[in-house]
PDB file of C-alpha atoms and ligand atoms in Angstrom:
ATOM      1  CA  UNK O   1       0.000   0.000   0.000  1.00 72.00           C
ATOM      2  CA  UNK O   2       1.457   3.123  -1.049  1.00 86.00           C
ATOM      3  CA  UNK O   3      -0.202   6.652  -0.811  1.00 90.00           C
ATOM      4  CA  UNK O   4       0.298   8.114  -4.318  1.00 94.00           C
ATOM      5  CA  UNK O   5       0.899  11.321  -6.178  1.00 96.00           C
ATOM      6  CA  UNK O   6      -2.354  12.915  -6.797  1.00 97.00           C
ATOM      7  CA  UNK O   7      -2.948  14.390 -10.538  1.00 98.00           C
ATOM      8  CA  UNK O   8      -4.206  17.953 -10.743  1.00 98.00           C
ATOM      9  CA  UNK O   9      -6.496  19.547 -12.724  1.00 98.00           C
ATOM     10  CA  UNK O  10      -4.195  20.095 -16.092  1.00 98.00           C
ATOM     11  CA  UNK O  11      -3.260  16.992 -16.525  1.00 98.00           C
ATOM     12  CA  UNK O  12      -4.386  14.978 -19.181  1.00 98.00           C
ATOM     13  CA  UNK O  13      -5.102  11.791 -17.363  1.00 97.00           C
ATOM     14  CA  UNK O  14      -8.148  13.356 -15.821  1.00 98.00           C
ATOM     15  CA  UNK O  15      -9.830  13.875 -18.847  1.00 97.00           C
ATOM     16  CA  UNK O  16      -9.678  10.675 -20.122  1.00 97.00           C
ATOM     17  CA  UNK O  17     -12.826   8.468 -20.361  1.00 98.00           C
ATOM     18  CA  UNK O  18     -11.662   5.171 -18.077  1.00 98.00           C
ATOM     19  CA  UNK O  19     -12.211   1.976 -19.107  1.00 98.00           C
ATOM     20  CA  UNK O  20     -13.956  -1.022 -17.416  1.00 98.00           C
ATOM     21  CA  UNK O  21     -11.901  -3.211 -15.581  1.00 98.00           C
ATOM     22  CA  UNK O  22     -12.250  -6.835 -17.437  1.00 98.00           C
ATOM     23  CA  UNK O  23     -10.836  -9.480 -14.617  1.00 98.00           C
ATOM     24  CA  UNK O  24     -12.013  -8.833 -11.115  1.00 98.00           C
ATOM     25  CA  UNK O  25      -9.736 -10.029  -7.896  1.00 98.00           C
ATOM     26  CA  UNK O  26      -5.969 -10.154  -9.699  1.00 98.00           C
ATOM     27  CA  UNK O  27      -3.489  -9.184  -7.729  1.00 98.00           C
ATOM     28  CA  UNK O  28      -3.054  -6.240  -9.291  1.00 98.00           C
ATOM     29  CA  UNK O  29      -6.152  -4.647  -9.059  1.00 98.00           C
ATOM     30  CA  UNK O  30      -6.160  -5.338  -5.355  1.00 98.00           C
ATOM     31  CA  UNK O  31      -2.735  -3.730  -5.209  1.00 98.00           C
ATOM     32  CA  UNK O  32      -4.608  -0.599  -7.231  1.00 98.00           C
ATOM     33  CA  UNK O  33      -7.184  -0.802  -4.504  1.00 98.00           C
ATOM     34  CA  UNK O  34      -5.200  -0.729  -1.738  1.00 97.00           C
ATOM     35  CA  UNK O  35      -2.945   2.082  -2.972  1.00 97.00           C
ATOM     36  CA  UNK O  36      -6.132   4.284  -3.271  1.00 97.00           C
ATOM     37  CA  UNK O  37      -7.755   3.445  -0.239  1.00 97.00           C
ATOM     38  CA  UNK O  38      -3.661   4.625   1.360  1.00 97.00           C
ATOM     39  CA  UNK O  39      -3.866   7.815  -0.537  1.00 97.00           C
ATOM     40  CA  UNK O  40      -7.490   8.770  -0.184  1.00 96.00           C
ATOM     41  CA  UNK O  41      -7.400   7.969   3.771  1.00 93.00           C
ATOM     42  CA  UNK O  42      -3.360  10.041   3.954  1.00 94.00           C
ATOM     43  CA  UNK O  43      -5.360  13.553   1.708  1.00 92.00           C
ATOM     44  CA  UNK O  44      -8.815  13.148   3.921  1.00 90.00           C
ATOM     45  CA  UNK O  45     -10.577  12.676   0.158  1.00 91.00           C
ATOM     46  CA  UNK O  46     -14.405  11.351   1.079  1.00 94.00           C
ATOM     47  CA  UNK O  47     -13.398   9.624  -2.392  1.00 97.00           C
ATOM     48  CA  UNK O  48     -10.958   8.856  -5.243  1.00 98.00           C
ATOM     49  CA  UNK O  49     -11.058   7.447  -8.375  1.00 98.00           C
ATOM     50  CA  UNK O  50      -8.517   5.987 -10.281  1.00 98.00           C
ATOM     51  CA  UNK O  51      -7.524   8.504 -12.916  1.00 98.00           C
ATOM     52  CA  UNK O  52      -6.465  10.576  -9.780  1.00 98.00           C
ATOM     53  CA  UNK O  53      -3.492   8.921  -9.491  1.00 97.00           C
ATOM     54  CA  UNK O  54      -3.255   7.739 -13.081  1.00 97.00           C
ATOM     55  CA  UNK O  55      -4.714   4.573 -14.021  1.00 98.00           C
ATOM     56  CA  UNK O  56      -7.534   4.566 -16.896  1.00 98.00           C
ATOM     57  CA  UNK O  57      -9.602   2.402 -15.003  1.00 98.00           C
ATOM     58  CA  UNK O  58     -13.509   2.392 -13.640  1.00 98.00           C
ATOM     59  CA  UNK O  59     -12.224   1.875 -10.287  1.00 98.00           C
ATOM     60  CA  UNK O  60     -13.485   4.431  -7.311  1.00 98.00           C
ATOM     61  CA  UNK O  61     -13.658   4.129  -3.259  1.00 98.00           C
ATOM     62  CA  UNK O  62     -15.289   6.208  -0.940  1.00 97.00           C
ATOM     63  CA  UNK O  63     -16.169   6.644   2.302  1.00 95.00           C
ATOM     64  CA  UNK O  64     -16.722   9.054   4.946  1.00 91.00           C
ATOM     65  CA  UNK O  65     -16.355   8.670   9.140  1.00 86.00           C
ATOM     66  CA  UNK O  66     -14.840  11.919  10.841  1.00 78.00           C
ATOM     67  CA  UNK O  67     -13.488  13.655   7.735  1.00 79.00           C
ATOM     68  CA  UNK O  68     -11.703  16.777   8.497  1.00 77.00           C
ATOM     69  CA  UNK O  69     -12.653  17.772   4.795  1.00 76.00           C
ATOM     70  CA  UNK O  70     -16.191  17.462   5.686  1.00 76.00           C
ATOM     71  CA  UNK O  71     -16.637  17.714   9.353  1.00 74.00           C
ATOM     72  CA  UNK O  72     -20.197  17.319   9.922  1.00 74.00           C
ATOM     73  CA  UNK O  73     -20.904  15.441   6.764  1.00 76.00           C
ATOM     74  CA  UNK O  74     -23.046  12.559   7.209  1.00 82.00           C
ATOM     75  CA  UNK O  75     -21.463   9.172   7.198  1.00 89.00           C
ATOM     76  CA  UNK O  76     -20.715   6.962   4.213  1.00 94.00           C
ATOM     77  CA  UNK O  77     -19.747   3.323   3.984  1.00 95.00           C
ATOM     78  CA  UNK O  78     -16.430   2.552   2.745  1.00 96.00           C
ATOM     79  CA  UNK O  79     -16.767   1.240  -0.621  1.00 98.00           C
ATOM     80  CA  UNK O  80     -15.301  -0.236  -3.717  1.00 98.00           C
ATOM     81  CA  UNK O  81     -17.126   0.486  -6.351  1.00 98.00           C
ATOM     82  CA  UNK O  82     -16.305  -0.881 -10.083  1.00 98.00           C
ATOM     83  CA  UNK O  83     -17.472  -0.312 -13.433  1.00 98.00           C
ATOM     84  CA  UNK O  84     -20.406   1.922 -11.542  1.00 98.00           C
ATOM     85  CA  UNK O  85     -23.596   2.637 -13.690  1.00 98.00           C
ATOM     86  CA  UNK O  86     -26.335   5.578 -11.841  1.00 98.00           C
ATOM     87  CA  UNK O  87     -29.830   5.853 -12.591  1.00 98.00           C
ATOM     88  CA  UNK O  88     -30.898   9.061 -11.468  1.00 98.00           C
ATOM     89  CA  UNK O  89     -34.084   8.966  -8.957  1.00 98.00           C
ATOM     90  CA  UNK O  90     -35.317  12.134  -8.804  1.00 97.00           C
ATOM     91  CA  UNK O  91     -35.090  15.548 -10.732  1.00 98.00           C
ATOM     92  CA  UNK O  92     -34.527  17.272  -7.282  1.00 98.00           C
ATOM     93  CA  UNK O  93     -30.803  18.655  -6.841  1.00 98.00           C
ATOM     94  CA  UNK O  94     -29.033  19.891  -3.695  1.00 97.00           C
ATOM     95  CA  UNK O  95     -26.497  22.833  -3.906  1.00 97.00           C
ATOM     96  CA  UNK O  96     -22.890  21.956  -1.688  1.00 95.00           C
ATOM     97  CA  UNK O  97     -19.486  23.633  -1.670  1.00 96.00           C
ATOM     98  CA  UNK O  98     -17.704  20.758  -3.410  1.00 96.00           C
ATOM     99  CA  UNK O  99     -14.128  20.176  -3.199  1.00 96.00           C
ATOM    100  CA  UNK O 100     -11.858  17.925  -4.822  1.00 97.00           C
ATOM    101  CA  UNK O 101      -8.305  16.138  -4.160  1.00 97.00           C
ATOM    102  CA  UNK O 102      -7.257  17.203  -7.905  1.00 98.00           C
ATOM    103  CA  UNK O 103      -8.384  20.678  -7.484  1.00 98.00           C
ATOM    104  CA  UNK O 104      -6.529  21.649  -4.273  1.00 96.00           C
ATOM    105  CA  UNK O 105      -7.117  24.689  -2.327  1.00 96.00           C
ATOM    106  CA  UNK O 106     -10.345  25.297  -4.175  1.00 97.00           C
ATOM    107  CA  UNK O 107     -14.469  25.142  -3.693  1.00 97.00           C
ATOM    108  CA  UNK O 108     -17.231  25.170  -6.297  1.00 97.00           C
ATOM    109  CA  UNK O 109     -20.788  25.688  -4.966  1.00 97.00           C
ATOM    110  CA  UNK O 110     -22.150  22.462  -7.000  1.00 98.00           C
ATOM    111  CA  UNK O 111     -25.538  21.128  -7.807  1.00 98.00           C
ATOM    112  CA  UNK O 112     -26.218  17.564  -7.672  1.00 98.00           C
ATOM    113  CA  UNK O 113     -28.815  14.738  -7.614  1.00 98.00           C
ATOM    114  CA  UNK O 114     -30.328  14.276  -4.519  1.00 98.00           C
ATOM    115  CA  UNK O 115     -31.387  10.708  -4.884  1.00 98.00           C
ATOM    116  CA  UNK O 116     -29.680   8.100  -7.318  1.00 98.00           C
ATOM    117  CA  UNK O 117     -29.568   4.511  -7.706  1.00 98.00           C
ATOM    118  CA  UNK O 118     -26.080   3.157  -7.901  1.00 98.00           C
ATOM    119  CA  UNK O 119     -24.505  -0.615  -8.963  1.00 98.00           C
ATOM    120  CA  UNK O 120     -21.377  -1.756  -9.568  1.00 98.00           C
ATOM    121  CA  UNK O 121     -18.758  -4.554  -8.447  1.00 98.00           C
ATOM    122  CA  UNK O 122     -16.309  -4.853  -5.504  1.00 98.00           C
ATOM    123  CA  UNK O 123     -12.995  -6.421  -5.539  1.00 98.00           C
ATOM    124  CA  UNK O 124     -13.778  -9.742  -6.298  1.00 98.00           C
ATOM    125  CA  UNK O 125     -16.329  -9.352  -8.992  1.00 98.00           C
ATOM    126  CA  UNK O 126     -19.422  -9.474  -6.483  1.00 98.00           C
ATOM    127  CA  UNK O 127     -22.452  -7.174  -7.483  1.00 98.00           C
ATOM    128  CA  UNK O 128     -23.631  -3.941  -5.251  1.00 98.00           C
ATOM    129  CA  UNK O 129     -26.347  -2.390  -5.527  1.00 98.00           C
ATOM    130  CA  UNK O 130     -27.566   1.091  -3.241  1.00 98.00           C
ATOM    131  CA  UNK O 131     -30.271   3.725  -3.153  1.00 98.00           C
ATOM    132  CA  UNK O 132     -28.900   6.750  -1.535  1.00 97.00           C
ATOM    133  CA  UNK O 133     -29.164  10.380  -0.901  1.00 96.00           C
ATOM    134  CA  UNK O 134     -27.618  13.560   0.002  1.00 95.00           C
ATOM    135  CA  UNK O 135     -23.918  13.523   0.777  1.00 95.00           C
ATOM    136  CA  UNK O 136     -23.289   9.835  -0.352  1.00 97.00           C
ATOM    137  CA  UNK O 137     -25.391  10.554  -3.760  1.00 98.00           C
ATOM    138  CA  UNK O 138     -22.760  13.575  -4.294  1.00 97.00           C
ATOM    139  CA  UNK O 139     -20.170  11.565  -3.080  1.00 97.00           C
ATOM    140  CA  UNK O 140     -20.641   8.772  -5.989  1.00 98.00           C
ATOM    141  CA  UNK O 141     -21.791  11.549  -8.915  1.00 98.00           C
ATOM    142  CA  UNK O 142     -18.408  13.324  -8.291  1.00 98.00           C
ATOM    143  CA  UNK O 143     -16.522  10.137  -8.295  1.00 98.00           C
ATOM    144  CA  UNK O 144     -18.727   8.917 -11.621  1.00 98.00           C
ATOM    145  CA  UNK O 145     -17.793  12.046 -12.970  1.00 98.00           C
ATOM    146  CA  UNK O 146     -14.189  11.519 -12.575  1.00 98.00           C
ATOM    147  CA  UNK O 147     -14.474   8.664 -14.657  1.00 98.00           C
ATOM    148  CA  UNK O 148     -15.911   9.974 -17.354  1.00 98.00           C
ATOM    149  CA  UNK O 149     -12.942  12.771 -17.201  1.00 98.00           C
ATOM    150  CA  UNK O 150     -15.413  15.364 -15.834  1.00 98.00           C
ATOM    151  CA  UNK O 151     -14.225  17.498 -13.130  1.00 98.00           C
ATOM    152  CA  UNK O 152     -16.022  19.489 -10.629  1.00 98.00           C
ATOM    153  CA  UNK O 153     -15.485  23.215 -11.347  1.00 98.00           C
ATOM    154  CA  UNK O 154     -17.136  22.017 -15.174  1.00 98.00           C
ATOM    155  CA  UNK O 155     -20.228  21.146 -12.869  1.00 98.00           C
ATOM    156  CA  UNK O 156     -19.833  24.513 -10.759  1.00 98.00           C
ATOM    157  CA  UNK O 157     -23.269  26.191 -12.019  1.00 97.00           C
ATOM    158  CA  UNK O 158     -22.464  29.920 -11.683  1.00 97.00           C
ATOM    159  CA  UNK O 159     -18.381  30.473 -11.627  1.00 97.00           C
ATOM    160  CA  UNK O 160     -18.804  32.835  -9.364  1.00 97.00           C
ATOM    161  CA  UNK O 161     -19.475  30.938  -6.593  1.00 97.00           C
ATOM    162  CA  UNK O 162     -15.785  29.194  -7.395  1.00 98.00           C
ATOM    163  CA  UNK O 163     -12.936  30.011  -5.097  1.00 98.00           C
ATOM    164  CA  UNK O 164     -10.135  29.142  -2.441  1.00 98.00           C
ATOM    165  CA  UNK O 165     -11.176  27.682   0.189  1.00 96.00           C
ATOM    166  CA  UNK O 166      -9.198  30.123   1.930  1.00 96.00           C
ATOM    167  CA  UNK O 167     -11.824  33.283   1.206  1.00 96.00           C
ATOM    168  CA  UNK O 168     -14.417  31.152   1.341  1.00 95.00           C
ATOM    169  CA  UNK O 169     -13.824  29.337   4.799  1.00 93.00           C
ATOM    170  CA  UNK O 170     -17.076  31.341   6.449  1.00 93.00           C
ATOM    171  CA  UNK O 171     -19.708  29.824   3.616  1.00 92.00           C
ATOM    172  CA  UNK O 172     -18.232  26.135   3.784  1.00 90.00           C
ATOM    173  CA  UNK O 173     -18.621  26.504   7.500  1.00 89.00           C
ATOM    174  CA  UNK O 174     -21.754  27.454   7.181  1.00 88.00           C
ATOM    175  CA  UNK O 175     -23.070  24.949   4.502  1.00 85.00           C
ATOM    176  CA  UNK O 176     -21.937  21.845   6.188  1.00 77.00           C
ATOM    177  CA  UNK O 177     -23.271  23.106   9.494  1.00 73.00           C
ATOM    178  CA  UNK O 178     -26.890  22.484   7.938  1.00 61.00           C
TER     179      UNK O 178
HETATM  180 NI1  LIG Z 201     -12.522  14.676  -7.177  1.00 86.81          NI
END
């Protein structure tokens, strides 16, 4: 398990469409798991997908218990999710101040679906399958995103509501205080 280098918005690797991963429970994608499990645990991410740190894979994990990042965030499950697929549940959308590890420093005020439908595959091939809402809904649709080589200040709706986190310490206080 290593905790690895982090690719920044820029970089071409993050707006690459993944692709599936084809054999579940090989050595190395459990290496590839582990590594991002290290790296998203050492930056306090609430998630990370693989083209984060490189790999052109549908691989993501999440998970949220006592994040610094998101102090009073609800809690999520940690979870491997792989080749994901979301059905959206309802048109209703919540409003957050978003971060991300590849964007560091920075917030985007960012709508998302408030209730989705997720699937996908763990580790070893085995199917999951979740309804969710709220934080862990935005949680996945930013990791989804990722995958697709979509980044959050693209899904920022009004730019100016886009800034360090820095200058905007009082409103993220504020929002996750809710
Ligand atoms: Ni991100």
């Amino acid at each position: 398990m290593t905790a690895k280098t982090i690719c920044k918005i820029g970089n071409d690797l993050l707006i690459k469409v993944s692709q599936p991963v084809i054999q579940f429970d090989t050595p190395t994608l459990h290496k590839l798991i582990a590594d991002m499990l290290t790296t998203m645990q050492a930056t306090h991410g609430a998630g990370l997908a693989a083209p984060q740190i490189g790999i052109n894979l549908q691989v993501m994990v999440f998970g949220v218990d006592n994040n610094p990042r998101y102090p009073t965030a609800e809690k999520v499950p940690q979870t491997v999710l792989i080749n994901p697929d979301i059905k959206i549940l309802s048109q209703e959308k919540t409003y957050l101040w978003e971060g991300c590890l590849s964007v560091p420093g920075l917030r985007g005020l960012v709508p998302r679906f408030k209730h989705i439908y997720y699937c996908g595959y763990d580790v070893k091939g085995n199917f999951i399958e979740r309804e969710v809402s709220d934080f862990h809904a935005r949680v996945v649709q930013h990791e989804y995103d990722h995958l697709n080589g979509i980044l959050m200040p693209q899904r920022v709706a009004d730019m100016r509501q886009f800034g360090f986190e820095s200058e905007l310490k009082e409103k993220i206080a504020a929002d996750y205080e809710k």
